[in-house]
Amino acid sequence: MKIWLINHYAVPPQYYPLARQNYFAKNLMALGHEVTIFAASTVHNSNLNLIVDNTPYREDVVDGVHYVLIRCKGYQGNGVSRILNMFEFARKLPGVCNQFPRPDAIVATSVPPMCCAAGIKLARKYGCRGVAEIADLWPESIVAYGIADPRNPAVLWLRRLEKKIYTKADAIVFTAEGAYDYIKGQHWENEVPRSKVYYINNGVDLELFDYNKENFRVEDTDLDDPGIFKVVYTGSIRQVNNLGLLLDAAKEVKDERVRFLIWGDGDEKAALEQRLQEENIGNVTFKGRVEKRFVPSIVSRSDLNYIDSFPDHVAKYGISSNKLFEYFAAEKPILVQAKEQYNPVQTYHAGVCLRSLAAADLAAQIDAFAQMDEAEYRSYCAGASAAAKEFDFKKLTAMLLDAIEGTAKE
């Protein structure tokens, strides 16, 4: 089959680390399919634009994957310029796609929903199968975070567009396991039957993870110290990640062997480092930013991998944090602050889901892991390993192919 993956942000992974479409493309190609990824020329969360002249689009082959990058104006932050960028990509997409032989299937991703809607419309035009991939529930997330009121005209417009995507698509892939609860909550179940809805979360390329673990080792005395219990966090250090809570917990931990090792960077890092000095917090170390290829070496040598807290309105329908799946592949227990429902950490017994956001409760759970007997600790390691196999991109690609082909689900 000739398959198009349309995702506004899916530039080659050396520019932006979210490589879901790249992994799908490689695995689909290994199965004999011809794949093209369409994306905007702008690189999210950066000032980089991959087309600097007036060329309407550019074709690249990166690590064997065919990309078509559509020239769009750059943007800063989440303001008007980003919104204009979203509309520009959706507007230019059909003209660029018309330059290529028609596909047999299109998988179009939201966010943003404008891109997804344009992809589904193209599928109907070409008479091919159209799959909507929903990576974030817009506008639900906008409302949940308090960015806009539910009756805001833009929210109401996005809601209508969202429903149109769901009804016009031949299949819908959600990264959130409980997304059909959301559909029922909107009273759309008659127009959007469960039979066309597929759950395919984010995942991990286990082969690449294991390669990077062996070949890109971080030399770190703390990771190599068998006398300490290593609680590891990797990722962004911003207010939304609530790492201040982790520092609060560090002050409450009773086991003197516990050390908190934090890899990453962000606009809150300096303030948190200042807290270490002012409050004399001696069991936390900020290690700085590392390239993504070094992360497997880090998380595989921890004793407990920590994921920042998920408020209920975010985790209500499921969690799909990219670091979660690297943590699974590390085969070490995970501590996540999120509700248990639709949480693969709970499903696979890969760690503990802590509902409390109190520092004392977080500290007590970390102490419990540090003092856990070997059999119980190993049971969590086995659960993480089992989860990693379920979320390996080879398996997820087979599931995507089911959605593309309309294969009946068990």
Tab-separated table of C-alpha atoms in Angstrom:
chain	number	residue	atom	x	y	z
A	1	MET	CA	0.000	0.000	0.000
A	2	LYS	CA	0.932	3.613	-0.506
A	3	ILE	CA	0.372	5.265	2.889
A	4	TRP	CA	0.551	8.954	3.779
A	5	LEU	CA	1.165	10.012	7.376
A	6	ILE	CA	0.096	13.645	7.769
A	7	ASN	CA	1.291	15.232	10.985
A	8	HIS	CA	1.921	18.971	11.334
A	9	TYR	CA	4.870	18.462	13.732
A	10	ALA	CA	6.453	15.256	12.379
A	11	VAL	CA	9.712	16.705	11.083
A	12	PRO	CA	12.684	14.300	11.029
A	13	PRO	CA	13.515	13.332	14.644
A	14	GLN	CA	16.941	14.958	14.655
A	15	TYR	CA	15.075	18.282	14.696
A	16	TYR	CA	12.237	17.400	17.073
A	17	PRO	CA	12.322	14.346	19.352
A	18	LEU	CA	8.708	13.123	19.045
A	19	ALA	CA	9.306	10.347	16.525
A	20	ARG	CA	5.998	8.430	16.544
A	21	GLN	CA	5.382	8.870	12.801
A	22	ASN	CA	8.999	8.053	12.014
A	23	TYR	CA	8.754	4.755	13.912
A	24	PHE	CA	5.467	3.912	12.207
A	25	ALA	CA	6.944	4.734	8.807
A	26	LYS	CA	9.997	2.524	9.283
A	27	ASN	CA	7.963	-0.431	10.497
A	28	LEU	CA	5.365	-0.058	7.746
A	29	MET	CA	8.161	0.102	5.183
A	30	ALA	CA	9.676	-3.067	6.661
A	31	LEU	CA	6.327	-4.732	5.979
A	32	GLY	CA	6.545	-3.698	2.318
A	33	HIS	CA	4.446	-0.528	2.301
A	34	GLU	CA	5.419	2.772	0.663
A	35	VAL	CA	5.211	5.613	3.186
A	36	THR	CA	5.424	9.412	2.960
A	37	ILE	CA	5.285	11.771	5.941
A	38	PHE	CA	3.840	15.252	5.324
A	39	ALA	CA	4.772	17.909	7.894
A	40	ALA	CA	5.223	21.660	8.255
A	41	SER	CA	8.672	23.131	7.686
A	42	THR	CA	8.592	24.779	11.105
A	43	VAL	CA	10.158	22.943	14.048
A	44	HIS	CA	7.997	23.153	17.175
A	45	ASN	CA	9.493	24.767	20.289
A	46	SER	CA	12.332	26.310	18.272
A	47	ASN	CA	13.148	29.151	15.880
A	48	LEU	CA	14.169	26.702	13.173
A	49	ASN	CA	12.451	26.664	9.799
A	50	LEU	CA	13.607	23.946	7.404
A	51	ILE	CA	12.658	26.001	4.332
A	52	VAL	CA	14.223	29.465	4.286
A	53	ASP	CA	13.385	30.509	0.728
A	54	ASN	CA	10.119	30.634	-1.237
A	55	THR	CA	10.136	26.952	-2.181
A	56	PRO	CA	6.556	25.739	-1.547
A	57	TYR	CA	7.695	22.336	-0.298
A	58	ARG	CA	10.812	20.264	0.079
A	59	GLU	CA	11.376	16.528	-0.134
A	60	ASP	CA	13.894	14.802	2.121
A	61	VAL	CA	14.796	11.178	2.669
A	62	VAL	CA	16.061	10.779	6.214
A	63	ASP	CA	17.226	7.365	7.396
A	64	GLY	CA	15.210	5.841	4.574
A	65	VAL	CA	11.975	7.703	5.357
A	66	HIS	CA	10.437	10.009	2.724
A	67	TYR	CA	9.418	13.411	4.098
A	68	VAL	CA	7.520	16.203	2.383
A	69	LEU	CA	7.941	19.461	4.302
A	70	ILE	CA	5.472	22.223	3.485
A	71	ARG	CA	6.731	25.785	3.834
A	72	CYS	CA	4.960	27.641	6.640
A	73	LYS	CA	5.775	30.848	8.488
A	74	GLY	CA	7.535	30.516	11.818
A	75	TYR	CA	5.881	31.198	15.151
A	76	GLN	CA	6.739	31.853	18.773
A	77	GLY	CA	4.988	30.335	21.773
A	78	ASN	CA	1.279	29.485	21.754
A	79	GLY	CA	-0.131	32.783	20.558
A	80	VAL	CA	-1.651	34.068	17.337
A	81	SER	CA	1.414	33.245	15.216
A	82	ARG	CA	1.114	29.544	16.103
A	83	ILE	CA	-2.603	29.529	15.268
A	84	LEU	CA	-1.881	31.141	11.894
A	85	ASN	CA	0.805	28.499	11.297
A	86	MET	CA	-1.757	25.738	11.926
A	87	PHE	CA	-4.217	27.189	9.427
A	88	GLU	CA	-1.465	27.830	6.870
A	89	PHE	CA	-0.380	24.198	6.885
A	90	ALA	CA	-3.951	22.921	6.510
A	91	ARG	CA	-4.586	25.402	3.670
A	92	LYS	CA	-1.429	24.513	1.731
A	93	LEU	CA	-1.612	20.754	2.309
A	94	PRO	CA	-4.050	19.862	-0.539
A	95	GLY	CA	-2.066	21.733	-3.187
A	96	VAL	CA	1.162	20.005	-2.213
A	97	CYS	CA	-0.466	16.571	-1.942
A	98	ASN	CA	-1.837	16.959	-5.470
A	99	GLN	CA	1.772	16.832	-6.727
A	100	PHE	CA	2.067	13.184	-5.684
A	101	PRO	CA	0.368	9.958	-6.864
A	102	ARG	CA	-2.802	9.251	-4.881
A	103	PRO	CA	-2.346	7.069	-1.795
A	104	ASP	CA	-4.237	3.975	-0.707
A	105	ALA	CA	-4.620	5.304	2.845
A	106	ILE	CA	-4.099	8.511	4.788
A	107	VAL	CA	-3.415	8.725	8.532
A	108	ALA	CA	-3.904	12.351	9.634
A	109	THR	CA	-2.987	13.484	13.137
A	110	SER	CA	-4.591	15.945	15.523
A	111	VAL	CA	-3.285	18.143	17.046
A	112	PRO	CA	-3.914	20.424	15.404
A	113	PRO	CA	-7.429	19.418	14.344
A	114	MET	CA	-7.225	21.589	11.216
A	115	CYS	CA	-4.448	19.340	9.890
A	116	CYS	CA	-6.411	16.203	10.744
A	117	ALA	CA	-9.601	17.519	9.118
A	118	ALA	CA	-7.680	18.439	5.958
A	119	GLY	CA	-6.201	14.933	5.788
A	120	ILE	CA	-9.581	13.220	6.177
A	121	LYS	CA	-11.039	15.492	3.499
A	122	LEU	CA	-8.211	14.497	1.166
A	123	ALA	CA	-8.903	10.812	1.829
A	124	ARG	CA	-12.516	11.286	0.736
A	125	LYS	CA	-11.367	13.209	-2.350
A	126	TYR	CA	-8.942	10.449	-3.357
A	127	GLY	CA	-11.370	7.671	-2.488
A	128	CYS	CA	-8.908	6.055	-0.089
A	129	ARG	CA	-9.199	5.030	3.545
A	130	GLY	CA	-8.910	7.916	5.993
A	131	VAL	CA	-7.717	7.346	9.560
A	132	ALA	CA	-7.864	10.145	12.127
A	133	GLU	CA	-5.142	9.867	14.759
A	134	ILE	CA	-6.019	11.837	17.900
A	135	ALA	CA	-2.936	12.552	19.998
A	136	ASP	CA	-4.653	15.171	22.154
A	137	LEU	CA	-8.317	15.927	22.770
A	138	TRP	CA	-8.743	19.426	21.385
A	139	PRO	CA	-10.651	21.452	22.420
A	140	GLU	CA	-11.176	19.404	25.599
A	141	SER	CA	-7.573	19.956	26.709
A	142	ILE	CA	-7.878	23.702	26.121
A	143	VAL	CA	-10.930	23.832	28.380
A	144	ALA	CA	-9.425	21.492	31.004
A	145	TYR	CA	-6.332	23.656	31.365
A	146	GLY	CA	-8.479	26.749	31.766
A	147	ILE	CA	-7.168	28.366	28.582
A	148	ALA	CA	-10.670	29.013	27.279
A	149	ASP	CA	-14.247	28.797	28.481
A	150	PRO	CA	-16.423	25.944	27.135
A	151	ARG	CA	-18.736	28.520	25.502
A	152	ASN	CA	-15.908	30.412	23.849
A	153	PRO	CA	-16.730	30.724	20.090
A	154	ALA	CA	-13.352	29.233	19.148
A	155	VAL	CA	-13.983	26.245	21.431
A	156	LEU	CA	-17.448	25.733	19.963
A	157	TRP	CA	-15.991	25.864	16.431
A	158	LEU	CA	-13.279	23.363	17.345
A	159	ARG	CA	-15.888	21.084	18.906
A	160	ARG	CA	-17.881	21.059	15.655
A	161	LEU	CA	-14.715	20.386	13.665
A	162	GLU	CA	-13.779	17.588	16.061
A	163	LYS	CA	-17.139	15.882	15.639
A	164	LYS	CA	-16.876	16.216	11.864
A	165	ILE	CA	-13.471	14.516	11.924
A	166	TYR	CA	-14.819	11.613	13.976
A	167	THR	CA	-17.865	11.102	11.783
A	168	LYS	CA	-16.086	11.436	8.425
A	169	ALA	CA	-13.055	9.290	9.235
A	170	ASP	CA	-13.156	5.603	8.347
A	171	ALA	CA	-11.312	4.815	11.585
A	172	ILE	CA	-10.145	6.786	14.610
A	173	VAL	CA	-6.963	6.055	16.529
A	174	PHE	CA	-6.737	7.498	20.039
A	175	THR	CA	-3.591	7.538	22.151
A	176	ALA	CA	-5.881	7.824	25.197
A	177	GLU	CA	-7.265	4.441	26.250
A	178	GLY	CA	-10.477	5.877	27.685
A	179	ALA	CA	-11.271	8.225	24.813
A	180	TYR	CA	-14.555	6.489	24.068
A	181	ASP	CA	-15.760	7.644	27.492
A	182	TYR	CA	-15.189	11.148	26.156
A	183	ILE	CA	-17.190	10.398	23.017
A	184	LYS	CA	-20.049	9.122	25.139
A	185	GLY	CA	-19.763	12.187	27.332
A	186	GLN	CA	-20.303	14.325	24.241
A	187	HIS	CA	-23.295	12.104	23.302
A	188	TRP	CA	-21.731	11.231	19.956
A	189	GLU	CA	-21.834	7.431	20.302
A	190	ASN	CA	-24.606	7.064	17.709
A	191	GLU	CA	-22.587	8.920	15.067
A	192	VAL	CA	-19.227	7.497	16.206
A	193	PRO	CA	-19.604	3.748	16.860
A	194	ARG	CA	-17.063	2.023	19.064
A	195	SER	CA	-16.257	-0.352	16.191
A	196	LYS	CA	-14.336	2.362	14.325
A	197	VAL	CA	-12.285	3.434	17.369
A	198	TYR	CA	-8.803	2.009	18.015
A	199	TYR	CA	-6.525	2.539	20.995
A	200	ILE	CA	-2.846	2.889	20.099
A	201	ASN	CA	-0.833	4.663	22.770
A	202	ASN	CA	2.662	6.051	22.369
A	203	GLY	CA	5.436	3.524	22.643
A	204	VAL	CA	9.102	2.670	22.418
A	205	ASP	CA	11.370	1.195	19.768
A	206	LEU	CA	12.845	-1.572	21.897
A	207	GLU	CA	15.551	-2.444	19.406
A	208	LEU	CA	16.743	1.182	19.303
A	209	PHE	CA	16.397	1.550	23.083
A	210	ASP	CA	18.610	-1.480	23.729
A	211	TYR	CA	21.160	-0.313	21.149
A	212	ASN	CA	21.379	3.147	22.708
A	213	LYS	CA	21.597	1.663	26.202
A	214	GLU	CA	24.674	-0.320	25.223
A	215	ASN	CA	26.366	2.222	22.946
A	216	PHE	CA	25.624	5.627	24.503
A	217	ARG	CA	26.453	5.222	28.150
A	218	VAL	CA	26.384	8.156	30.558
A	219	GLU	CA	29.365	8.089	32.866
A	220	ASP	CA	28.004	9.106	36.257
A	221	THR	CA	29.295	8.184	39.706
A	222	ASP	CA	25.839	8.326	41.286
A	223	LEU	CA	24.354	5.900	38.753
A	224	ASP	CA	27.260	3.554	39.383
A	225	ASP	CA	27.035	3.732	43.187
A	226	PRO	CA	25.439	0.532	44.596
A	227	GLY	CA	25.165	2.103	48.020
A	228	ILE	CA	22.437	4.590	47.120
A	229	PHE	CA	18.810	4.146	46.075
A	230	LYS	CA	18.484	6.153	42.875
A	231	VAL	CA	15.193	7.948	42.101
A	232	VAL	CA	15.514	9.223	38.521
A	233	TYR	CA	13.547	11.844	36.607
A	234	THR	CA	14.211	12.676	32.945
A	235	GLY	CA	12.482	15.375	30.935
A	236	SER	CA	11.481	19.009	30.973
A	237	ILE	CA	11.930	21.115	34.080
A	238	ARG	CA	9.056	23.582	33.892
A	239	GLN	CA	6.343	24.681	36.273
A	240	VAL	CA	3.868	22.275	34.677
A	241	ASN	CA	6.160	19.348	35.642
A	242	ASN	CA	5.796	20.288	39.330
A	243	LEU	CA	9.294	19.183	40.333
A	244	GLY	CA	9.048	21.483	43.314
A	245	LEU	CA	6.888	18.760	44.820
A	246	LEU	CA	9.724	16.271	44.313
A	247	LEU	CA	12.054	18.595	46.217
A	248	ASP	CA	9.471	18.866	48.987
A	249	ALA	CA	9.347	15.064	49.149
A	250	ALA	CA	13.143	14.839	49.193
A	251	LYS	CA	13.121	16.789	52.460
A	252	GLU	CA	10.653	14.286	53.941
A	253	VAL	CA	12.345	11.041	52.888
A	254	LYS	CA	13.623	9.068	55.870
A	255	ASP	CA	15.886	6.532	54.156
A	256	GLU	CA	19.337	8.131	53.988
A	257	ARG	CA	20.307	5.979	50.983
A	258	VAL	CA	17.779	7.735	48.696
A	259	ARG	CA	19.162	10.150	46.097
A	260	PHE	CA	17.082	12.089	43.552
A	261	LEU	CA	18.850	12.415	40.185
A	262	ILE	CA	17.218	14.807	37.729
A	263	TRP	CA	18.185	14.982	34.057
A	264	GLY	CA	16.755	17.692	31.836
A	265	ASP	CA	16.421	21.425	31.421
A	266	GLY	CA	13.757	24.101	31.486
A	267	ASP	CA	12.876	27.559	32.685
A	268	GLU	CA	12.310	26.421	36.297
A	269	LYS	CA	15.655	24.664	36.723
A	270	ALA	CA	17.551	27.692	38.113
A	271	ALA	CA	14.892	28.406	40.740
A	272	LEU	CA	14.842	24.775	41.873
A	273	GLU	CA	18.626	24.658	42.087
A	274	GLN	CA	18.491	27.778	44.230
A	275	ARG	CA	16.068	25.978	46.542
A	276	LEU	CA	18.635	23.230	47.068
A	277	GLN	CA	21.055	25.742	48.534
A	278	GLU	CA	18.598	27.884	50.451
A	279	GLU	CA	16.810	24.911	52.041
A	280	ASN	CA	19.884	22.708	52.404
A	281	ILE	CA	18.424	19.842	50.345
A	282	GLY	CA	21.402	17.540	49.996
A	283	ASN	CA	19.847	14.436	48.437
A	284	VAL	CA	18.870	16.005	45.081
A	285	THR	CA	21.210	16.573	42.123
A	286	PHE	CA	20.375	18.290	38.851
A	287	LYS	CA	22.466	16.560	36.210
A	288	GLY	CA	21.675	18.799	33.232
A	289	ARG	CA	20.386	18.061	29.773
A	290	VAL	CA	21.504	15.038	27.735
A	291	GLU	CA	20.763	13.946	24.193
A	292	LYS	CA	17.829	11.564	23.935
A	293	ARG	CA	20.072	8.679	22.888
A	294	PHE	CA	21.692	8.739	26.365
A	295	VAL	CA	18.392	8.394	28.250
A	296	PRO	CA	18.210	4.558	28.041
A	297	SER	CA	21.572	4.331	29.814
A	298	ILE	CA	20.264	6.549	32.608
A	299	VAL	CA	16.812	5.098	33.274
A	300	SER	CA	18.060	1.503	33.043
A	301	ARG	CA	20.494	2.127	35.914
A	302	SER	CA	18.001	3.761	38.262
A	303	ASP	CA	16.213	1.997	41.106
A	304	LEU	CA	12.952	3.911	40.666
A	305	ASN	CA	11.865	6.070	37.708
A	306	TYR	CA	9.604	8.990	38.548
A	307	ILE	CA	6.968	10.656	36.370
A	308	ASP	CA	5.704	14.102	37.298
A	309	SER	CA	2.134	14.432	38.479
A	310	PHE	CA	-0.888	14.314	36.164
A	311	PRO	CA	-3.936	16.297	37.328
A	312	ASP	CA	-7.181	14.315	37.089
A	313	HIS	CA	-8.533	16.468	34.267
A	314	VAL	CA	-5.464	15.515	32.191
A	315	ALA	CA	-5.301	11.813	33.101
A	316	LYS	CA	-9.070	11.278	33.031
A	317	TYR	CA	-9.019	9.403	29.734
A	318	GLY	CA	-5.515	7.961	29.951
A	319	ILE	CA	-1.856	8.963	29.972
A	320	SER	CA	0.555	8.863	27.044
A	321	SER	CA	3.704	10.588	28.300
A	322	ASN	CA	6.579	9.604	26.027
A	323	LYS	CA	8.961	9.063	28.939
A	324	LEU	CA	6.593	6.457	30.389
A	325	PHE	CA	7.429	4.001	27.614
A	326	GLU	CA	11.170	4.525	27.982
A	327	TYR	CA	10.680	3.814	31.667
A	328	PHE	CA	8.906	0.574	30.770
A	329	ALA	CA	11.835	-0.408	28.548
A	330	ALA	CA	14.229	0.294	31.427
A	331	GLU	CA	12.582	-2.599	33.309
A	332	LYS	CA	12.638	-0.729	36.605
A	333	PRO	CA	9.666	0.208	38.835
A	334	ILE	CA	7.808	3.441	38.069
A	335	LEU	CA	6.238	5.922	40.442
A	336	VAL	CA	3.572	8.042	38.766
A	337	GLN	CA	1.186	10.509	40.338
A	338	ALA	CA	-2.003	9.896	38.400
A	339	LYS	CA	-5.289	8.067	38.764
A	340	GLU	CA	-5.268	4.314	38.254
A	341	GLN	CA	-7.967	4.077	35.595
A	342	TYR	CA	-6.586	3.923	32.051
A	343	ASN	CA	-3.055	3.943	33.429
A	344	PRO	CA	-0.728	1.281	31.979
A	345	VAL	CA	1.520	1.457	35.054
A	346	GLN	CA	-1.396	0.020	37.012
A	347	THR	CA	-2.544	-2.308	34.238
A	348	TYR	CA	0.832	-4.023	33.906
A	349	HIS	CA	1.824	-3.848	37.595
A	350	ALA	CA	4.855	-1.826	36.534
A	351	GLY	CA	4.914	0.419	39.580
A	352	VAL	CA	2.684	2.465	41.851
A	353	CYS	CA	0.084	5.089	40.936
A	354	LEU	CA	-0.015	7.582	43.788
A	355	ARG	CA	-3.140	9.718	43.890
A	356	SER	CA	-1.913	12.085	46.594
A	357	LEU	CA	-0.050	15.281	45.790
A	358	ALA	CA	1.159	15.648	49.383
A	359	ALA	CA	4.940	15.658	49.756
A	360	ALA	CA	4.773	13.451	52.849
A	361	ASP	CA	2.811	10.764	50.978
A	362	LEU	CA	5.210	10.897	48.043
A	363	ALA	CA	8.177	10.583	50.381
A	364	ALA	CA	6.572	7.645	52.212
A	365	GLN	CA	6.031	5.794	48.917
A	366	ILE	CA	9.641	6.371	47.880
A	367	ASP	CA	10.807	5.076	51.265
A	368	ALA	CA	8.584	2.040	50.740
A	369	PHE	CA	10.307	1.286	47.420
A	370	ALA	CA	13.753	1.769	48.960
A	371	GLN	CA	12.946	-0.740	51.708
A	372	MET	CA	10.948	-3.184	49.576
A	373	ASP	CA	11.786	-6.866	49.663
A	374	GLU	CA	13.462	-8.319	46.607
A	375	ALA	CA	10.507	-10.419	45.404
A	376	GLU	CA	8.051	-7.522	45.403
A	377	TYR	CA	10.572	-5.187	43.784
A	378	ARG	CA	11.280	-7.714	41.019
A	379	SER	CA	7.568	-8.140	40.354
A	380	TYR	CA	7.399	-4.464	39.393
A	381	CYS	CA	10.459	-4.873	37.161
A	382	ALA	CA	8.756	-7.791	35.415
A	383	GLY	CA	5.613	-5.729	34.947
A	384	ALA	CA	7.577	-2.915	33.321
A	385	SER	CA	9.261	-5.398	31.004
A	386	ALA	CA	5.904	-6.890	29.984
A	387	ALA	CA	4.502	-3.422	29.298
A	388	ALA	CA	7.498	-2.523	27.129
A	389	LYS	CA	6.828	-5.514	24.893
A	390	GLU	CA	3.172	-4.519	24.536
A	391	PHE	CA	4.119	-0.955	23.577
A	392	ASP	CA	6.985	-1.794	21.235
A	393	PHE	CA	6.465	0.106	17.986
A	394	LYS	CA	6.574	-3.112	15.985
A	395	LYS	CA	3.428	-4.225	17.789
A	396	LEU	CA	1.849	-0.758	17.655
A	397	THR	CA	2.475	-0.632	13.891
A	398	ALA	CA	0.583	-3.892	13.423
A	399	MET	CA	-2.295	-2.306	15.332
A	400	LEU	CA	-2.140	0.799	13.126
A	401	LEU	CA	-2.236	-1.431	10.077
A	402	ASP	CA	-5.420	-3.004	11.462
A	403	ALA	CA	-6.970	0.463	11.606
A	404	ILE	CA	-5.748	1.313	8.109
A	405	GLU	CA	-7.095	-1.919	6.642
A	406	GLY	CA	-10.264	-1.917	8.722
A	407	THR	CA	-9.384	-5.267	10.226
A	408	ALA	CA	-11.931	-6.455	12.778
A	409	LYS	CA	-10.711	-6.175	16.345
A	410	GLU	CA	-10.877	-8.973	18.866
